[in-house]
PDB file of C-alpha atoms in Angstrom:
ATOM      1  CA  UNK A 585       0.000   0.000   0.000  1.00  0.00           C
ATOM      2  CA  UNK A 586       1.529   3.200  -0.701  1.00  0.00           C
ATOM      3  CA  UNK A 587       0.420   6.586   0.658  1.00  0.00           C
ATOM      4  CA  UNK A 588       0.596   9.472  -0.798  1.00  0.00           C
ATOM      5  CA  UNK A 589       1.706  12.866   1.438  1.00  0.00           C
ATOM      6  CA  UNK A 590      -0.123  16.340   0.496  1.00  0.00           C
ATOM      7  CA  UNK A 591       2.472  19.164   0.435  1.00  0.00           C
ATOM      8  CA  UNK A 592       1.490  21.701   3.161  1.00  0.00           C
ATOM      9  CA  UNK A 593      -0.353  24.955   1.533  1.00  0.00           C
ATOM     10  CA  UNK A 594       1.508  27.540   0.084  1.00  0.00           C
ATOM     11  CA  UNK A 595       2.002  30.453   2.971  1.00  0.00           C
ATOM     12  CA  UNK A 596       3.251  33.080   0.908  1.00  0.00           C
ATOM     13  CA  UNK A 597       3.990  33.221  -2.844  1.00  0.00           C
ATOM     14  CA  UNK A 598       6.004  36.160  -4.707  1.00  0.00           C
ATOM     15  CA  UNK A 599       5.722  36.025  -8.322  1.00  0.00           C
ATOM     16  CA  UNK A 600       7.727  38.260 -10.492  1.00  0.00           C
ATOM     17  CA  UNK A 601       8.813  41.216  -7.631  1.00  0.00           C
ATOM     18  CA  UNK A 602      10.117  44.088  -8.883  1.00  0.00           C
ATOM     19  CA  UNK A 603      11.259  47.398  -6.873  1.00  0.00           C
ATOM     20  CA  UNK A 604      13.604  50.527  -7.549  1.00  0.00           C
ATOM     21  CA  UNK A 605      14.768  53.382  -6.009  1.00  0.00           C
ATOM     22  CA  UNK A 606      15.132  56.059  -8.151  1.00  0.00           C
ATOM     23  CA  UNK A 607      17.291  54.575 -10.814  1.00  0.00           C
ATOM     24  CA  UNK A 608      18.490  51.571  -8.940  1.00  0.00           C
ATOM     25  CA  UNK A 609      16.443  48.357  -9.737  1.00  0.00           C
ATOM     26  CA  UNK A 610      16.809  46.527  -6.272  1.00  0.00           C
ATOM     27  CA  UNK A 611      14.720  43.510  -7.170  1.00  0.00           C
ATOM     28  CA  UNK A 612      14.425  42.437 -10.942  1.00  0.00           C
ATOM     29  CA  UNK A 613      11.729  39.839 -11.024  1.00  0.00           C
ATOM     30  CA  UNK A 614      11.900  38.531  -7.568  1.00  0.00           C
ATOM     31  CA  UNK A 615       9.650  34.645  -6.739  1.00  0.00           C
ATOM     32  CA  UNK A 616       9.911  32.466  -3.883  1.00  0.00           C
ATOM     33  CA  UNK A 617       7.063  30.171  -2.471  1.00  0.00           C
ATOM     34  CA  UNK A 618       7.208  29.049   1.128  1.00  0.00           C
ATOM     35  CA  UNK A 619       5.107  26.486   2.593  1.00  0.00           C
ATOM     36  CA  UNK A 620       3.413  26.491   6.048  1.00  0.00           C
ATOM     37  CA  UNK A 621       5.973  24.432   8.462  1.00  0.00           C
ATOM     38  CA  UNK A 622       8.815  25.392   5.935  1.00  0.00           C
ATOM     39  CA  UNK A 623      11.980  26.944   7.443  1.00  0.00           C
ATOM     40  CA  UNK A 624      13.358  29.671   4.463  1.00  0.00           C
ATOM     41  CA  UNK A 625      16.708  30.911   4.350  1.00  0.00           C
ATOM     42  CA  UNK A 626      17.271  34.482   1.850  1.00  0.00           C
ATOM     43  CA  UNK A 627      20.911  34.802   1.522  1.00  0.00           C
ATOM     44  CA  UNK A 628      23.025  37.636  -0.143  1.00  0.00           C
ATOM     45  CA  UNK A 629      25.369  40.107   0.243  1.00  0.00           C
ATOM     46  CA  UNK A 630      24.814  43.574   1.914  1.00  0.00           C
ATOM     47  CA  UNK A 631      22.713  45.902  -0.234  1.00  0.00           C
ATOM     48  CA  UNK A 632      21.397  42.423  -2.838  1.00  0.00           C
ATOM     49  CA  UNK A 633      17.929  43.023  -1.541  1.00  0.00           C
ATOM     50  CA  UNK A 634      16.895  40.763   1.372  1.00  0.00           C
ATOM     51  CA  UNK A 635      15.486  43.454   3.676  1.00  0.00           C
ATOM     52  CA  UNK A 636      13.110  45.093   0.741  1.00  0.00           C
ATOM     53  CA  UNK A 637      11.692  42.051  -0.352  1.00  0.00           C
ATOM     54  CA  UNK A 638      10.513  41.136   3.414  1.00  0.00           C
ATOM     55  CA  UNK A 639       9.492  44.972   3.731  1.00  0.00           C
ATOM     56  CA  UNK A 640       7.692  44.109   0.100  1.00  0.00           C
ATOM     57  CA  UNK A 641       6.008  41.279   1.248  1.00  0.00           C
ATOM     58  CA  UNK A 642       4.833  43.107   4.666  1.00  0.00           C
ATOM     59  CA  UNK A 643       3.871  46.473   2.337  1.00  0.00           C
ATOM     60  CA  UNK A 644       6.145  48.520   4.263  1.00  0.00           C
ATOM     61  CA  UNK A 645       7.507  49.250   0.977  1.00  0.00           C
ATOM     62  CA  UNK A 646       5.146  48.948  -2.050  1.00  0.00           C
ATOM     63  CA  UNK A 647       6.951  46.727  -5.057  1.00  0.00           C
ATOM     64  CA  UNK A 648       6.580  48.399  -7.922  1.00  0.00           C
ATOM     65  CA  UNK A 649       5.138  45.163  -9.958  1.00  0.00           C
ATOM     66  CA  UNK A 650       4.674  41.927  -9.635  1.00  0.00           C
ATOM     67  CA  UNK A 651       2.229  39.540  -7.003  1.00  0.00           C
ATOM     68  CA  UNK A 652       2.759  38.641  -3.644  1.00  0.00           C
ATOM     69  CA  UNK A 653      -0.038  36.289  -1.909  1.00  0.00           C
ATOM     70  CA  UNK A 654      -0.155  35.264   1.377  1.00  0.00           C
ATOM     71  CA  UNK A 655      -2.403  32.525   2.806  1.00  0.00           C
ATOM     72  CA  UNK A 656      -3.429  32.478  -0.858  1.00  0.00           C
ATOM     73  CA  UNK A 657      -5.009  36.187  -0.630  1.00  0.00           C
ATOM     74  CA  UNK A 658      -3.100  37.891  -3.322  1.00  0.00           C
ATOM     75  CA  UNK A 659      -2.447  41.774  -1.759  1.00  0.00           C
ATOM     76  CA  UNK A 660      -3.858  43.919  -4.563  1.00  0.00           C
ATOM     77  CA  UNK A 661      -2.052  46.589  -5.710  1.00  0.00           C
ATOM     78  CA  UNK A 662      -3.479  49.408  -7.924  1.00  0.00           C
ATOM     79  CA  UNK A 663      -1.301  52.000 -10.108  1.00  0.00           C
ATOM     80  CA  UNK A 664      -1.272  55.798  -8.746  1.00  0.00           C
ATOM     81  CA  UNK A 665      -1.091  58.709 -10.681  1.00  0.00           C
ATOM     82  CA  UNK A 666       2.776  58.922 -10.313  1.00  0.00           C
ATOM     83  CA  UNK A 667       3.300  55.396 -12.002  1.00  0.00           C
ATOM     84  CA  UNK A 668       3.618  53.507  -8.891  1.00  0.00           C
ATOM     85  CA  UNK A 669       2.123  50.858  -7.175  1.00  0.00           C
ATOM     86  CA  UNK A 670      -0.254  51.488  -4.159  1.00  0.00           C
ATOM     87  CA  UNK A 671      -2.363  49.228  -2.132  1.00  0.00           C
ATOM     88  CA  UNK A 672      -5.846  48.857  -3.342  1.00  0.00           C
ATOM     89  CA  UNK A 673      -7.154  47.916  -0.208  1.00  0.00           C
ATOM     90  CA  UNK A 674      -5.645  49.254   3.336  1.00  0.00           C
ATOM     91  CA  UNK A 675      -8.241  47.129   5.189  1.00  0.00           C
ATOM     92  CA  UNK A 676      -6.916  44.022   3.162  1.00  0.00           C
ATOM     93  CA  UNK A 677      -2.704  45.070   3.870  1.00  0.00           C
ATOM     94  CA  UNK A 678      -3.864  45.634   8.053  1.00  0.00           C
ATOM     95  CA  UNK A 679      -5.474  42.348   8.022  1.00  0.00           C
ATOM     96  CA  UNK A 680      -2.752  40.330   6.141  1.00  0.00           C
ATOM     97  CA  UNK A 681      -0.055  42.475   8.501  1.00  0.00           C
ATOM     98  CA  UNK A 682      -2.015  40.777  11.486  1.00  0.00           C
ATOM     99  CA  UNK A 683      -1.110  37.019  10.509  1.00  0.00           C
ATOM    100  CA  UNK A 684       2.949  38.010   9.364  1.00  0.00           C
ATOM    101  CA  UNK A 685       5.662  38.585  11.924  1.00  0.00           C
ATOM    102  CA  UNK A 686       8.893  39.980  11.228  1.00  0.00           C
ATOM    103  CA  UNK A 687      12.051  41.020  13.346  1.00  0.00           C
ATOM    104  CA  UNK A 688      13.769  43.548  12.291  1.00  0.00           C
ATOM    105  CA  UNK A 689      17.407  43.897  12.391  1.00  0.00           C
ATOM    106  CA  UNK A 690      17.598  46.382  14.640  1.00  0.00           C
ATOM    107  CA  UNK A 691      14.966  44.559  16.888  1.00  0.00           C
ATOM    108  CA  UNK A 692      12.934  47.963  17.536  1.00  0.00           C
ATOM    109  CA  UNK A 693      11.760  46.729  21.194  1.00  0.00           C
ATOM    110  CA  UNK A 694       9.982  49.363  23.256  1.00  0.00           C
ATOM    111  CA  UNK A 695      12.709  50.198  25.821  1.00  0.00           C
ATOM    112  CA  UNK A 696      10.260  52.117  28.261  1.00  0.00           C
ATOM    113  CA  UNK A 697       8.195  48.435  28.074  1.00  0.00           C
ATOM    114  CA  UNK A 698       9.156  45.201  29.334  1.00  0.00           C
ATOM    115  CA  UNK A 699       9.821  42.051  27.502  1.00  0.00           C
ATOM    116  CA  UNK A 700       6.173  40.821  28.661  1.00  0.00           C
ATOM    117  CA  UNK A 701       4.825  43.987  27.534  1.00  0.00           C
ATOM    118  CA  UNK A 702       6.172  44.365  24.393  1.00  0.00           C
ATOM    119  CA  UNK A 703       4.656  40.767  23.313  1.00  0.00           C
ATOM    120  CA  UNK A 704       1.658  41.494  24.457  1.00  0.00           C
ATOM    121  CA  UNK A 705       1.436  44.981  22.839  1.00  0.00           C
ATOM    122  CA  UNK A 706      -0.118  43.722  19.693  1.00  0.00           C
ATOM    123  CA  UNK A 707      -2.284  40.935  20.350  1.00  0.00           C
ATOM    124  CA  UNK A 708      -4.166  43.326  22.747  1.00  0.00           C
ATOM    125  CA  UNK A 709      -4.301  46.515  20.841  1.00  0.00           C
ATOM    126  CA  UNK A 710      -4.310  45.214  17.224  1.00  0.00           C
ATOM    127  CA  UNK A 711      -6.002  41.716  17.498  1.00  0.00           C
ATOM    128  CA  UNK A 712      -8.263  43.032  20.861  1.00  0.00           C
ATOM    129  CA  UNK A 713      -7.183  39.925  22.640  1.00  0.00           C
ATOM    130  CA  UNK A 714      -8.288  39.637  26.436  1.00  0.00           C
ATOM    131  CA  UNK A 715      -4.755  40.690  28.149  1.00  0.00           C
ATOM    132  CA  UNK A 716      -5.194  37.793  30.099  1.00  0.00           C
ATOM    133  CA  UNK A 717      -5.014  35.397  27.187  1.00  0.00           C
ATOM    134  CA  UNK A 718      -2.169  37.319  25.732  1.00  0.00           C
ATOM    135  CA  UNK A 719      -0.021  37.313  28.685  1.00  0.00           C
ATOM    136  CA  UNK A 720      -0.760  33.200  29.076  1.00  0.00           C
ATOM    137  CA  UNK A 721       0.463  33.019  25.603  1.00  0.00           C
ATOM    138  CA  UNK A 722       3.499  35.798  25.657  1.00  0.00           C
ATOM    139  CA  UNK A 723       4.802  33.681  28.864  1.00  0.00           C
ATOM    140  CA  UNK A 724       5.006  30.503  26.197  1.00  0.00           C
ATOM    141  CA  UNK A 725       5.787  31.932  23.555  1.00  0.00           C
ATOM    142  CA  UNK A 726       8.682  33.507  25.825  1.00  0.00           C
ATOM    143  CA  UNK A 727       9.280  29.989  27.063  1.00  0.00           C
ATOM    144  CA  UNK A 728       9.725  28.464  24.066  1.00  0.00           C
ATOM    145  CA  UNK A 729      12.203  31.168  22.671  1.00  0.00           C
ATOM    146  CA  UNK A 730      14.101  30.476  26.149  1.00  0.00           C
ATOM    147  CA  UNK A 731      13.841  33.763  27.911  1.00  0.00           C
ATOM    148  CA  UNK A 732      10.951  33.165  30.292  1.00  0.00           C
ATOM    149  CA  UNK A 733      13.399  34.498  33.004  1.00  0.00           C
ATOM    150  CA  UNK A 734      13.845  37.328  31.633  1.00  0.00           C
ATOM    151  CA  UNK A 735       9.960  38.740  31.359  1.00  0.00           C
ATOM    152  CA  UNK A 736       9.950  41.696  33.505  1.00  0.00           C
ATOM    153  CA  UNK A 737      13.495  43.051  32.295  1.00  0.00           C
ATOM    154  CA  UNK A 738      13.959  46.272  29.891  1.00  0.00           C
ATOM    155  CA  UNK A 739      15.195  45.553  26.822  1.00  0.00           C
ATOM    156  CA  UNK A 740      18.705  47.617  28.007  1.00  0.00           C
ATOM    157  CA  UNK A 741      19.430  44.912  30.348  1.00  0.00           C
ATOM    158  CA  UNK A 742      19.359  42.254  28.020  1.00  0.00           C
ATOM    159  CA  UNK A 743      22.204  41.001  25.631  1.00  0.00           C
ATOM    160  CA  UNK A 744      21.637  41.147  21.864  1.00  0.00           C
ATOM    161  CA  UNK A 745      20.832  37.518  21.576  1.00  0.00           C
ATOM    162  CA  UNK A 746      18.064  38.024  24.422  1.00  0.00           C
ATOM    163  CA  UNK A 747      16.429  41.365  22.321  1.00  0.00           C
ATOM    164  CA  UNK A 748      16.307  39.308  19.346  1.00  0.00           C
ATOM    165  CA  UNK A 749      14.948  36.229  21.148  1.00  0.00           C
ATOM    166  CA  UNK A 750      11.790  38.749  22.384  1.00  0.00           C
ATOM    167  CA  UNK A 751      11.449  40.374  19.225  1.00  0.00           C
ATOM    168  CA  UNK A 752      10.858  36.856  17.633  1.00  0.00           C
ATOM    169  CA  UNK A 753       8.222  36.154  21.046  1.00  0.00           C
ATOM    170  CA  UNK A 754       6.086  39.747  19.545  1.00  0.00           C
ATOM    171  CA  UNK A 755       6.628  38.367  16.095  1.00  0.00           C
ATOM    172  CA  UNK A 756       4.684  35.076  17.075  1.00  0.00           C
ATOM    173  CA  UNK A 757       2.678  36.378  19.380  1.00  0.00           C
ATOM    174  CA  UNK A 758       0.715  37.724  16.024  1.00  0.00           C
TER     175      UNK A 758
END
C-alpha cells in the first residue's frame, strides 16, 4: 500500500517582484514560495535586496510590480497617478499584517516596556485579545524562545541575543 503525502499549503507566494529606487532596480523579477511548516533561508550580500523584499512582502515598501499572496489572498495593488504601485485595499494590507511577523534587524523593542509587555502589545491593541489570554500566551511563547526568566526586564538589560529572542516572542505572538 503506498500513501501518498499532500504538500502543506503555500504560505506566501512572490511572483515576479520588482522594486527601484530612483534609478536603482533593487529587485528584478523577484519569486519564492514558502510552505506552512517550511523553514526559508534568503541569503546575499549587503545591499542584494533581502530586507526590501521582506518589507515588500509586509507592504512597508510597495513593489513596484509583480504579485505577492499570502495565505493564498493575493495583496492587490493598484497603479497611482505617479506610475507607482499602491495598495488597493488598506483594510486588506492591516489584516494580512495581522497574521505576518517579522524582526527587524535592529529589533525595535519598546525600551520604556518590558519584555512581557512588548509581546503582548499587539495581540491586545491590534487583534483586541483579552490581556489575560495574551499574557498566558506571551509567557510561552517567551518559554519556548528560552527567555521566560527574563519577562519583567527592559530591553537595556538584556544582551543582543536576548532582544532578538523577544522580538521573535512579539513576532509570534501575532
Amino acid at each position: 500500500m503506498t500513501q501518498t503525502h499532500t504538500a502543506p499549503p503555500v504560505a506566501i507566494a512572490v511572483r515576479d517582484l520588482k522594486k527601484r529606487f530612483g534609478p536603482i532596480e533593487v529587485l528584478k523579477g523577484i519569486g519564492l514560495e514558502a510552505r506552512e511548516g517550511e523553514v526559508v533561508s534568503i541569503l546575499g550580500s549587503s545591499g542584494s535586496g533581502k530586507s526590501t523584499l521582506l518589507r515588500c512582502i509586509n507592504l512597508l515598501e510597495v513593489p513596484d510590480s509583480g504579485s505577492i499572496c499570502v495565505a493564498g489572498e493575493e495583496i492587490r495593488l493598484k497603479a497611482a497617478g505617479d506610475g507607482r504601485s499602491r495598495p488597493a485595499d488598506a483594510r486588506q494590507v492591516d489584516r494580512i499584517r495581522a497574521e505576518l511577523g517579522m524582526v527587524f534587524q535592529s529589533f525595535n523593542l519598546w525600551s520604556h516596556r518590558t519584555v512581557l509587555e512588548n509581546v503582548i502589545e499587539a495581540p491586545v491593541h491590534v487583534l483586541k485579545r483579552p490581556r489575560r489570554e495574551a499574557i498566558e500566551e506571551a509567557e510561552a511563547l517567551l518559554a519556548k524562545v528560552g527567555i521566560a526568566d527574563k519577562r519583567n526586564h527592559y530591553p537595556a538589560h538584556l544582551s543582543g541575543g536576548q532582544q532578538q529572542r523577544a522580538a521573535i516572542a512579539r513576532a509570534l505572538a501575532m
